[in-house]
Structure formats: C-alpha cells, structure tokens
Coordinates of C-alpha atoms in Angstrom, one line a residue:
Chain A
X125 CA -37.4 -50.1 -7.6
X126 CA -35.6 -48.4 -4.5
X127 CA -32.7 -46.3 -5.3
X128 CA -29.8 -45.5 -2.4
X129 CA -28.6 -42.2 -2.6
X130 CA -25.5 -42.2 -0.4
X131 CA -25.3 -39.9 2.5
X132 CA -22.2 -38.6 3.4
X133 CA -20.4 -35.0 3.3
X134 CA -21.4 -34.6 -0.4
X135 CA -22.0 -31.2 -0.8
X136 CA -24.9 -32.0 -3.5
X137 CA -26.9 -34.8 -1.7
X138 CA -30.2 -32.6 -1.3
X139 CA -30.0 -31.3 -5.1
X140 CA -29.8 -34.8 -6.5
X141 CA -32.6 -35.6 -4.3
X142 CA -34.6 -32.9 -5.6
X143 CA -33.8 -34.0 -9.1
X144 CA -35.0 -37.5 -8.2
X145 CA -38.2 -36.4 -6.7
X146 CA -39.3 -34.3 -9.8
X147 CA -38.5 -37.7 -12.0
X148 CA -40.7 -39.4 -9.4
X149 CA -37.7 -42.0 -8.3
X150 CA -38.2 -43.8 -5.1
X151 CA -35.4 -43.5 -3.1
X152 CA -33.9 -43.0 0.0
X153 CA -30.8 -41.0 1.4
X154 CA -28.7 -43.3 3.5
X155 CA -25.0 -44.3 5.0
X156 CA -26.1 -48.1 6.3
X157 CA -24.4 -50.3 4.4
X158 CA -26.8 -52.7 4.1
X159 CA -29.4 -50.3 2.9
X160 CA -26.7 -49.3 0.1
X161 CA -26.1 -53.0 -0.3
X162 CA -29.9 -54.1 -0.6
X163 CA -31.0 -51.2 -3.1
X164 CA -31.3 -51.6 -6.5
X165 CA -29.3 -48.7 -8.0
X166 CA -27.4 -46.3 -5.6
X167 CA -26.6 -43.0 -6.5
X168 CA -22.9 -42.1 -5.2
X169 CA -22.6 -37.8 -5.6
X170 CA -20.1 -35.7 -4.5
X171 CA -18.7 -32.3 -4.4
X172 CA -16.1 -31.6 -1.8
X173 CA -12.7 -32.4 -1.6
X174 CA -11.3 -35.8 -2.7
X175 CA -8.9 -36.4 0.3
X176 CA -11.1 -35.1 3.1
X177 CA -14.0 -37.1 1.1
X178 CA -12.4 -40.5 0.9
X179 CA -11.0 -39.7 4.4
X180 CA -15.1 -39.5 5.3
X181 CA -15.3 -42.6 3.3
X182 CA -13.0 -45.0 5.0
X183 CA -14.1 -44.0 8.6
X184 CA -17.2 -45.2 7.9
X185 CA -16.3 -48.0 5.9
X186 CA -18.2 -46.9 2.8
X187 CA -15.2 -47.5 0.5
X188 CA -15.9 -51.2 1.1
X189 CA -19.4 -51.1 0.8
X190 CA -19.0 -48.5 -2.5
X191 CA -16.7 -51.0 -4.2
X192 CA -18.5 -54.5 -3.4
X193 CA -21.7 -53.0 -5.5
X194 CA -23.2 -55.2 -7.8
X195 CA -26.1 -53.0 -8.9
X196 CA -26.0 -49.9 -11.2
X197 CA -23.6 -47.3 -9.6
X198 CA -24.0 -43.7 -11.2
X199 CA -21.1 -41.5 -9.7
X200 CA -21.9 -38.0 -10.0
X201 CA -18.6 -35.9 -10.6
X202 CA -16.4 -36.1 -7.6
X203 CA -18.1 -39.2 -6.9
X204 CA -16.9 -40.3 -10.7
X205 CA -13.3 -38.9 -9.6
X206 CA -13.5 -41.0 -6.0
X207 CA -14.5 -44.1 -8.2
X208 CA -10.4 -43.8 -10.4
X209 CA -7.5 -45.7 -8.4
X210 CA -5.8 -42.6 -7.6
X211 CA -6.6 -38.5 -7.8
X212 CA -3.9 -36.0 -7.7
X213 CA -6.6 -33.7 -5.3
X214 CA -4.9 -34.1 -2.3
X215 CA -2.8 -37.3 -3.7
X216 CA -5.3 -39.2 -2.5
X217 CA -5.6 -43.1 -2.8
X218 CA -9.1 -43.8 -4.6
X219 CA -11.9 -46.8 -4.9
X220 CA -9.9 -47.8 -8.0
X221 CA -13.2 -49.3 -10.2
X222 CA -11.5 -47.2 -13.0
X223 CA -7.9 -48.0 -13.2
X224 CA -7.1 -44.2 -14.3
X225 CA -5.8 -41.1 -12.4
X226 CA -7.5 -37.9 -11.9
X227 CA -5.3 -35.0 -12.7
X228 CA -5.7 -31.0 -12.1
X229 CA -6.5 -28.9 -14.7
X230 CA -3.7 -26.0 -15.4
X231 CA -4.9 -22.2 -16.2
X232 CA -3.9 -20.9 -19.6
X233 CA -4.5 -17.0 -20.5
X234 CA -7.5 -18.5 -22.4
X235 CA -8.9 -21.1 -19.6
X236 CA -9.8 -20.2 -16.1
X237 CA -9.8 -22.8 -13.6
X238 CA -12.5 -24.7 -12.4
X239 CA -13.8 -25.7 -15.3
X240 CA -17.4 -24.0 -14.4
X241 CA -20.2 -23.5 -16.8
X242 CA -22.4 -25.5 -19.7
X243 CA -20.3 -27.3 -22.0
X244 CA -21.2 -29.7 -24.6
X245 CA -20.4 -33.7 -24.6
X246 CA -19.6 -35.8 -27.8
X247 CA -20.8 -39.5 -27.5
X248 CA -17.9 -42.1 -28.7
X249 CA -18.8 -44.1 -31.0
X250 CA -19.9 -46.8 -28.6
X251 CA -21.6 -44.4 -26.2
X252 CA -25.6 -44.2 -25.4
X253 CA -25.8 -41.1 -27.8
X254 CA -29.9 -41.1 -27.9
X255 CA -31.1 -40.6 -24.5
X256 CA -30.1 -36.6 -24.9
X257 CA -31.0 -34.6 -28.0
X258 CA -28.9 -31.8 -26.7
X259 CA -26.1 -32.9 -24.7
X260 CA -25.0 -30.3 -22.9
X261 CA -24.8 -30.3 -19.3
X262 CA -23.3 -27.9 -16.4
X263 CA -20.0 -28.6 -15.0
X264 CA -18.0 -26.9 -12.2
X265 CA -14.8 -28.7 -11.1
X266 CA -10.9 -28.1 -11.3
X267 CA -10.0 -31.7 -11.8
X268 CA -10.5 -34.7 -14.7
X269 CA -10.0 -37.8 -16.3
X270 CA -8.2 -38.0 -19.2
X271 CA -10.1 -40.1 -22.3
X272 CA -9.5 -43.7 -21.7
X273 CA -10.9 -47.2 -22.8
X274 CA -14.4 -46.6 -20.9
X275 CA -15.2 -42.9 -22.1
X276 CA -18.7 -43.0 -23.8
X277 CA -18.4 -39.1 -23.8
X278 CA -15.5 -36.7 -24.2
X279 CA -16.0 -32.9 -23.4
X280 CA -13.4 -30.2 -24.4
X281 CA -12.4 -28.0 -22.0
X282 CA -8.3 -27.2 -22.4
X283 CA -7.8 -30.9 -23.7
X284 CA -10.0 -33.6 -24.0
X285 CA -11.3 -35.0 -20.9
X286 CA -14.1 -38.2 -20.0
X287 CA -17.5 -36.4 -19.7
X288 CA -19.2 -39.8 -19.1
X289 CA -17.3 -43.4 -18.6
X290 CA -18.8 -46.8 -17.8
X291 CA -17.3 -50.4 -16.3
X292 CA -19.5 -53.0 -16.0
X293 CA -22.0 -51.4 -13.4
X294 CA -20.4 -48.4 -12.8
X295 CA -21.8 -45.5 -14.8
X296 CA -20.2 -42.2 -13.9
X297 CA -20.5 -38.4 -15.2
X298 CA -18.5 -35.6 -14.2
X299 CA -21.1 -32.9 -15.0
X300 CA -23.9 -32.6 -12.3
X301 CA -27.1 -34.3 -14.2
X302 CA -29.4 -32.7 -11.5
X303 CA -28.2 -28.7 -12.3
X304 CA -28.1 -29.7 -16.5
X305 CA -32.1 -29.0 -17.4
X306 CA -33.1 -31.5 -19.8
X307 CA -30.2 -33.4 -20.7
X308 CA -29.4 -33.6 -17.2
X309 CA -32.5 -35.4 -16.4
X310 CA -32.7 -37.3 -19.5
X311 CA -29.5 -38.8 -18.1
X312 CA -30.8 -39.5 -14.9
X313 CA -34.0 -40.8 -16.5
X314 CA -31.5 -43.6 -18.7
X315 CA -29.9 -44.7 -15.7
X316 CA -32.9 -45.1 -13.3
X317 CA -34.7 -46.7 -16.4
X318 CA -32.4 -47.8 -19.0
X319 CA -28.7 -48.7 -16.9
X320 CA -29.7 -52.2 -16.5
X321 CA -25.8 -54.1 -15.8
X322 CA -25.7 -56.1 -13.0
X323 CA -21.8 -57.5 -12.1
Chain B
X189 CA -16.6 -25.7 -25.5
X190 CA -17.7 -24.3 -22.6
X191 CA -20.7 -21.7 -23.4
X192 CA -21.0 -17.9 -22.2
X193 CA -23.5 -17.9 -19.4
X194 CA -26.8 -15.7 -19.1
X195 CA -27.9 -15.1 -16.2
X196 CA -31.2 -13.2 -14.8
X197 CA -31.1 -11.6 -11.6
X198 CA -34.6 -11.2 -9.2
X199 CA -34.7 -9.3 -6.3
X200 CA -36.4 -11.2 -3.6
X201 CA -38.1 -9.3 -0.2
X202 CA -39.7 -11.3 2.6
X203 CA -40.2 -14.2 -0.2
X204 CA -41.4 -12.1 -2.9
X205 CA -39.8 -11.0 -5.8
X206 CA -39.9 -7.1 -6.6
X207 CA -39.0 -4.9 -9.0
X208 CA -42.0 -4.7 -12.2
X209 CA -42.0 -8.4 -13.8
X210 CA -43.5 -8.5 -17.5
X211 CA -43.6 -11.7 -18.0
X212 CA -46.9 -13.6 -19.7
X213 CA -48.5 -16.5 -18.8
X214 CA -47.5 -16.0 -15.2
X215 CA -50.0 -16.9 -12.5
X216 CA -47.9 -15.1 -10.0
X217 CA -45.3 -12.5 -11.2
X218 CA -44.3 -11.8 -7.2
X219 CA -43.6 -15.8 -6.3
X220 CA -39.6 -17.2 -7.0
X221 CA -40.6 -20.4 -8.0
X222 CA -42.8 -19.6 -11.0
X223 CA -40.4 -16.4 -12.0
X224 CA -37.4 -18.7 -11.9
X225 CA -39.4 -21.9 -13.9
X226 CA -39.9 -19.0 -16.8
X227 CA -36.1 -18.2 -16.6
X228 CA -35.3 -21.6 -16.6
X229 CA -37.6 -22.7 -19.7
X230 CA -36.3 -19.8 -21.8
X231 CA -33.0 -20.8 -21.7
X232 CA -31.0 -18.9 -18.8
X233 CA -28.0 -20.6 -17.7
X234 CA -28.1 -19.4 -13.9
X235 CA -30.4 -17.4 -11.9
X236 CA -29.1 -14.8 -9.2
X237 CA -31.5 -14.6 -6.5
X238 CA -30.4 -11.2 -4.3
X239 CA -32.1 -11.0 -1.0
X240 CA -32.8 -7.2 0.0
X241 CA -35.3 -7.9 2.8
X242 CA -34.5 -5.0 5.6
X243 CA -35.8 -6.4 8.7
X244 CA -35.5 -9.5 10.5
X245 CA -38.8 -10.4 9.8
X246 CA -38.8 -10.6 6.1
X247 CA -35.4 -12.7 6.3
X248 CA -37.3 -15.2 8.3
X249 CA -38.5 -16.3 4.8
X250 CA -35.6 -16.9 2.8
X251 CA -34.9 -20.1 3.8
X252 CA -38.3 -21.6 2.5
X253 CA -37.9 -19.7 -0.7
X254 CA -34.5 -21.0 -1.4
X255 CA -35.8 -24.4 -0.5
X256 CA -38.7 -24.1 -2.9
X257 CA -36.4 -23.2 -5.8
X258 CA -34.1 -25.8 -5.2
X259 CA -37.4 -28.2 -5.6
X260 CA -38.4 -27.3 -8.2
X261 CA -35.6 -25.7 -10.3
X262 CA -33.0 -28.2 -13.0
X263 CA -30.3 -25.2 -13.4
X264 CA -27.7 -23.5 -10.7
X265 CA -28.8 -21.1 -9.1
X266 CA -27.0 -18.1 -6.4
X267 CA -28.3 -16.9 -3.5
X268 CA -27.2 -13.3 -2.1
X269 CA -28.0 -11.0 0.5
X270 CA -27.1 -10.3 4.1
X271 CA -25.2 -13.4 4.2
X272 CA -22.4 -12.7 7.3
X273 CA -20.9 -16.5 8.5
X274 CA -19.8 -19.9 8.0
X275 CA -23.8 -21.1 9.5
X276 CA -25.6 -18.6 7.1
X277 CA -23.4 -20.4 4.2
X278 CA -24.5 -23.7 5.6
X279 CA -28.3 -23.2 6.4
X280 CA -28.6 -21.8 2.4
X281 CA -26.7 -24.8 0.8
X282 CA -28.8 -27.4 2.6
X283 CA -31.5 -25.4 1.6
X284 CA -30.7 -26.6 -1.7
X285 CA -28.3 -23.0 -3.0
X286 CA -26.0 -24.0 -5.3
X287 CA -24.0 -20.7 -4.4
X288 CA -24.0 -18.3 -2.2
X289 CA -22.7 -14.5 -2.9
X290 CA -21.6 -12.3 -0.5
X291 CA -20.5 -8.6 -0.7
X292 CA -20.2 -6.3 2.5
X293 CA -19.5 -9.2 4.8
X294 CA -16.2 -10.0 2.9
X295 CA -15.1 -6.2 2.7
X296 CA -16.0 -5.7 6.5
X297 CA -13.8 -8.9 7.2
X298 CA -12.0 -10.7 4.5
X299 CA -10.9 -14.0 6.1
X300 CA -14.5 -14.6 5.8
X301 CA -13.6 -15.6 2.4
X302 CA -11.5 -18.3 3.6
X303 CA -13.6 -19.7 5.8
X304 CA -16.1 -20.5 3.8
X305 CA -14.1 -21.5 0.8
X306 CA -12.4 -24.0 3.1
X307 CA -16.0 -25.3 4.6
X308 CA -17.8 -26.0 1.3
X309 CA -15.4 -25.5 -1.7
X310 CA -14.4 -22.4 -3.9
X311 CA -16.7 -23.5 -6.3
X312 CA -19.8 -22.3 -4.1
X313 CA -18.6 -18.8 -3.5
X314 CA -19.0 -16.0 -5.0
X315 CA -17.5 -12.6 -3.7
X316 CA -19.9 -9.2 -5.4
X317 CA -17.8 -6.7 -5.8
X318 CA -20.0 -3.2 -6.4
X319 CA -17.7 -0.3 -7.4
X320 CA -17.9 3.2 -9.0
X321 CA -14.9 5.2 -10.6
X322 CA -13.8 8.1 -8.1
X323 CA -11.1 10.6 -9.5
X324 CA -10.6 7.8 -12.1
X325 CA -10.1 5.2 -9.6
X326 CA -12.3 2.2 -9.4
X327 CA -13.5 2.0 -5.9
X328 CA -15.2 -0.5 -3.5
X329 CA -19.0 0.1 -2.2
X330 CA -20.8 -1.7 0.1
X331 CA -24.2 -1.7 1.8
X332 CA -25.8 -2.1 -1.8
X333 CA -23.9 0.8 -3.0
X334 CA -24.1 3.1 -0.1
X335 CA -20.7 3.2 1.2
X336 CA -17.7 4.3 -0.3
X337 CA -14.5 2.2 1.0
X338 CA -10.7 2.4 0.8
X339 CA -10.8 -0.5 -1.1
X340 CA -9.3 -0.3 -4.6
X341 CA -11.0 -2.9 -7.7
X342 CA -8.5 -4.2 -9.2
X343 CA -6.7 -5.3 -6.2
X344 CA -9.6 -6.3 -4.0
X345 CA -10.8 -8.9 -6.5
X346 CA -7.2 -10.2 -6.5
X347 CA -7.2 -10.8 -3.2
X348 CA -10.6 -12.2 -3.1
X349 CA -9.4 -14.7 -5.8
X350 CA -5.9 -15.5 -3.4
X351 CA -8.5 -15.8 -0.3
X352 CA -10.1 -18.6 -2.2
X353 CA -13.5 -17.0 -4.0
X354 CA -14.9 -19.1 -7.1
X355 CA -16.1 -16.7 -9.0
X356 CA -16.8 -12.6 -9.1
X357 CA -19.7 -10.5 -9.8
X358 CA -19.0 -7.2 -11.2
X359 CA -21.4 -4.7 -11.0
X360 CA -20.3 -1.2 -12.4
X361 CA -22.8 1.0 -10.7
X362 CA -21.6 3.8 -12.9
X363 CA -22.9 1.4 -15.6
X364 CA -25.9 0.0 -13.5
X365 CA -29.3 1.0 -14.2
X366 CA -28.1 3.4 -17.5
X367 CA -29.1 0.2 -20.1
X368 CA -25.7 1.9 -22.4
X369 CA -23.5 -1.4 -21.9
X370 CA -21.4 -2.8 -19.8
X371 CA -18.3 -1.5 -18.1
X372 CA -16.0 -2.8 -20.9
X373 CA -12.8 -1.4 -19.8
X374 CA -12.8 -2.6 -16.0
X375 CA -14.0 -5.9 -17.2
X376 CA -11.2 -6.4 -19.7
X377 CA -8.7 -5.7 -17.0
X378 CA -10.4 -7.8 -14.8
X379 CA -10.5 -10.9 -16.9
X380 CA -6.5 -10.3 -17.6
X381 CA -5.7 -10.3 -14.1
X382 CA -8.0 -13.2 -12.4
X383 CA -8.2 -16.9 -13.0
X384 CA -11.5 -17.8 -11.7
X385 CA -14.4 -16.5 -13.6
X386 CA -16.0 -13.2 -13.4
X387 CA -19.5 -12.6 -14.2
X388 CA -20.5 -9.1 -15.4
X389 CA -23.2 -6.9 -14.1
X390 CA -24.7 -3.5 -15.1
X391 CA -25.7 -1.8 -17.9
X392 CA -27.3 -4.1 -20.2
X393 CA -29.9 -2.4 -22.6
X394 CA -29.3 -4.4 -26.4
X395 CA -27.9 -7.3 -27.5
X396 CA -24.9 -5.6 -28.8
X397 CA -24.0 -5.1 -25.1
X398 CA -24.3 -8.8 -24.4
X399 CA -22.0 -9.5 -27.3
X400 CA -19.3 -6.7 -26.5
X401 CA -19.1 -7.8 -23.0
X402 CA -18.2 -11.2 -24.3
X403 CA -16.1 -10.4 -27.0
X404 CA -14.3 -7.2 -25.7
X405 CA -15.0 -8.1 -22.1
X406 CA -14.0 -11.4 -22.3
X407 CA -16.4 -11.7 -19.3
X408 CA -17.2 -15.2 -18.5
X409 CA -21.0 -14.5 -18.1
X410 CA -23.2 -11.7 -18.1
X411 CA -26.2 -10.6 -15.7
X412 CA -28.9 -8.8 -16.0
X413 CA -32.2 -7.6 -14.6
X414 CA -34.6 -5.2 -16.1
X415 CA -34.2 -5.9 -19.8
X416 CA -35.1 -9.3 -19.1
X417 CA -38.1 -8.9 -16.4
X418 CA -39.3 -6.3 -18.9
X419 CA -38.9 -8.1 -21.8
X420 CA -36.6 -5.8 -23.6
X421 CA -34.5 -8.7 -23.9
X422 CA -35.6 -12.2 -24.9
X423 CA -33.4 -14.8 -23.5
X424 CA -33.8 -16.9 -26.6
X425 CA -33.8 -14.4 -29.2
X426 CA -30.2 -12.9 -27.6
X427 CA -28.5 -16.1 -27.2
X428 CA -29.5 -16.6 -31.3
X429 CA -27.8 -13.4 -31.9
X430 CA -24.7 -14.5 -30.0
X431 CA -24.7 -18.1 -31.5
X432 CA -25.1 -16.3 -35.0
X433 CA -22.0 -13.9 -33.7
X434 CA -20.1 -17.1 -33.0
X435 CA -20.6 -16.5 -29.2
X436 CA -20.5 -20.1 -27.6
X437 CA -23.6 -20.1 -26.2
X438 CA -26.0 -23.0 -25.1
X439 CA -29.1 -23.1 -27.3

C-alpha cells in the first residue's frame, strides 16, 4: 500500500513523515498530481496560514487534485480546516468537502489563544471510540470548527469544537497525530489500517 | 480540557547532553535521543532542548541531533540556543523542531520576532525571557544570564506578545537553581497581562511547587531540569499528585 503525503508549504510535512516511518508506512512525499491521484491513501497536513496556504494550493492546481480524491484523505489540522467551504483565517475561500466554516477562537481572562497544549477528545456516539484507550492528543491552533453532522469527536476548549470529523473518504483531525504519543499514532495506525472508504 | 504541561529541559553541547543525568536503564545518559525517549515514556508533555555549545565547532552538530530527535520522538519538542535569523529558524524546523526559542537575539533586535512569526507562524516561536529583580524591578538578562539590560519584564514580554511570539518562557534566575519554588508573584502578573501562554522556569524542588505554580501561577506549563534528571521528581508520580489536586493534567 503506497501512501502520498502531500508536499507543499506545510510547516509539518517532515514530522508526519517521521511519524509514518516509525509505523513502518510506505510512502512517499510528493506535489505530482498524478502521484497524489495513483496512491492509495494521501495524507494532506498543514500548519501555516489558510489564505497564503490555499493561495500555494491553487497555483499549483492541488485544490483540484485534493478535492477529486477517491481514496482515504486524512487532513491533519490546517489541512482539516483547508478541507471546510470557507475559513475566517484570512477569509479565505476553501476545498469545501465539509460544507462548514472555520471560525477564530476569542481570548477570555480564562483562555489564551491558540489553543496550544494536550487536550482530551470525546468520541460521539457514532465515532471510532476503540482505536485509542487514552484519547488525548496535542493541539496548537487559534482557529476551529464548530460540532456539526460529521464530528466523531468533540474537544472542549472555550466551547465545543470538532476534534475529528469524517465524509465519505475524508477523515480529518485538528490535533497533530504525529506530536500526540500513543493516541496519536494509534490514530494514524486506524487510518493507514483500518480507514478503508473509497467514494 | 486542555491539560497543564510538564516539561523537562536538557542542556545539549556539541550533541551531548550535560549536566549529571540519573536516569536507569539508560545505555547512554550523554546521547538526546535516548534521554528524550525516557522523558517521553514517562509522561512529559514537551521537552526543551537548550543548545549551550560555545564554539563553532560544537554547533556544527546541532542540526543532526535535532534531526535525530525528530526521528525518533512522538511529542513536541523546542529547540534553543544561539539561534540569530530567519535561515537558523528554517534549517531547525526542517530538521524536524517543532519550536524554536530564542532569547538574546530578540532583545538585541526585536523585529526579529516578526520576522519569524511571519515566516513560520506564532505558534513555533517562543521568546525566553531570563530576568532577576534589581531594586525591586524585574529586569531583562541576556547572554544566559550574563548581561543586565534596560529592558523591564513586564513590558518586554508585552511587546514580545504584540511582535507576534507564541508562547514565553520565564525563567526567574532569582528563583533558578534554589529548588524553593517558582517565582509566583511575577508569574501571576504575567499570566494577567499576556494572551499567549507562558511557560514557567526556575525553582522547582517539590511537587507543591509544581502545584502552586499552576494554581497561584496560573502558569500554563512548567519546566524543569535537575529535579527531574536527578530523579528528585518523578514525572509520573507528580502529575498523580496534580491530577489528585484536580490539576488538569494528562495521565
């Protein structure tokens, strides 16, 4: 099974690609669209900017190639964001696989902004609540998605926000799996092994 | 809810770390990688890799250290030390750095701040801040504590916040090294006047400390050294003691 990890000015490439290595993945980092196209599950991370980012995107014409997958997609947290039709970083026009909007996070005396740290998830009732014993993952971003109809995990930071949401063969996570320890890579382990949908 | 972070700090000079390291089962005590698995398998939330390499020479290594971490490491981890430009930021974070810290460079030339925070994202940046009370005034070192500066705490970290820092690391050096707690006060006052997170450094000795810098504090995370390379401090045995304190903590 070859996995595309998609090469662009994601800020987190090389640390997913460690975390693949030590799970023994075969992949390969790339920005050909037909290498994206051919692979059996590509990995879409991000941490950057969304307007610069999907900027990046569309020069290269990877916004096409991103949103004609057929194969399991795992976006990785701005890569999750970049997936939603539209993200209020930038007001920036998004792939739009999840019809939601990303919105900023506002400071209260009790909440700093970004959102930075371990936090723990709570699986919905029709999420994939086995694959971690101890879900709690590492997060560092100022944006989110509120809860909506694909959520398979909330986290709690200020409100209720989607930790983990799924559409068809799109899985996306807006903690970084490949900084989380052993949930992290139990999560990454379920989608290289487990994340079978094909659209 | 997002947990109170512990996080071990390791000196690191021409690719070994220093400082005595009592850990067991250790093949290698002086190597990064194996120093920073243990940290990792205890429980630590972050590690904070400082680079104090004086010459040229033992620098050349840091970027094969980092590299090695990032290989074989699952949690965040900072990298500090000499770092002066936009291409040192960049070298490290391909290197695998999650973050980079930097501490006399931003003092000497504070648009430095900006420029990096613009090329890779607040999130990545951390801005030291070492300081010592002077006539009752919280003042700004640099060169590891050597130099005193006209620079003021309180309004320095503001304005590293504006300039577009992630996050701060507080070292008291009044506090550092004394194992009698952390700089509650200073912290306090910090954590009222920023909105990105501060991490607190300097003067941990007991567990109490850990939970008055949280609680009193309100720090966001706290850092330590000796207690833990010594094993004063168990990493798992301290964040039971918070959890059972109803600290947030990640178990």
């Amino acid at each position: 099974m070859k996995i595309a990890l998609i090469k662009y000015n994601a800020g987190n490439i090389q640390s997913v690609a460690y975390a693949l290595e030590r799970l023994g993945a075969d992949f390969v980092i790339t920005e050909h669209p037909e290498e994206i196209t051919k692979a059996d599950k590509v990995i879409f991370p991000g941490v950057g900017q969304a307007h610069t980012t999907m900027q990046f995107l569309k020069d290269r014409k990877l916004d096409e190639v991103i949103r004609s997958l057929r194969q399991p997609v795992l976006g990785i947290c701005l890569g999750m964001q970049l997936l939603c039709r539209y993200s209020e970083e930038g007001n920036t026009g998004c792939l739009g696989i999840f019809d939601e909007t990303v919105k900023k996070f506002e400071a209260d005396s009790q909440h700093k902004v970004p959102h930075m740290g371990w936090n723990q998830v709570e699986f919905m009732a029709n999420g994939l609540g086995s694959f971690v014993q101890q879900p709690s993952f590492y997060f560092v971003h100022s944006y989110y998605i509120p809860v909506n109809s694909h959520t398979l995990a909330r986290c709690e930071y200020i409100l209720p926000f989607s930790a983990i949401m799924k559409k068809d063969n799109f899985l996306a996570v807006q903690f970084h799996p490949e900084k989380s320890a052993a949930a992290g890579e139990a999560l990454l382990h379920y989608f290289l092994n487990s994340f079978n949908v094909r659209a | 809810m997002l947990t109170k972070r512990i996080i071990p700090c390791l000196d690191v000079k021409g690719g070994r770390t220093v400082k005595g390291i009592n850990f067991i089962n250790l093949r290698d005590a002086g190597d990064p990688v194996e120093l920073a698995a243990a940290y990792a398998q205890q429980g630590a939330d972050e590690l904070v890799f400082l680079d104090i390499s004086a010459s040229e020479e033992e620098r050349k290594t840091m970027h094969k250290w980092v590299r090695d971490v990032a290989r074989q490491i699952n949690i965040p981890y900072t990298v500090g030390g000499g770092i002066n430009s936009v291409a040192d930021v960049a070298a490290l974070l391909e290197a695998g750095a999650d973050k980079v810290s930097i501490n006399t460079a931003a003092v000497e030339r504070p648009a430095l701040i900006e420029e990096l925070a613009n090329a890779f994202g607040s999130q990545c940046i951390v801005v030291a801040i070492d300081a010592r009370k002077i006539h009752n005034t919280w003042t700004v070192h640099t060169h590891g504590g050597k130099r005193t500066t006209d620079k003021k705490l309180f309004t320095w970290a503001k304005e590293v916040q504006e300039r577009g820092a992630g996050e701060i690391l507080f070292t008291s050096m009044d506090h550092d090294g004394t194992q009698q707690g952390f700089a509650i006060d200073a912290l306090q006052k910090l954590n009222m006047l920023l909105h990105i997170p501060v991490i607190a450094s300097g003067g941990a000795g007991s567990p109490g400390h850990f939970l008055d810098v949280f609680v009193l504090g309100r720090a966001d995370a706290a850092l330590a050294a000796s207690v833990f390379h010594f094993g004063t401090i168990k990493i798992p045995e301290l964040k039971h003691f918070l959890h059972q304190k109803n600290i947030p903590v990640r178990l």
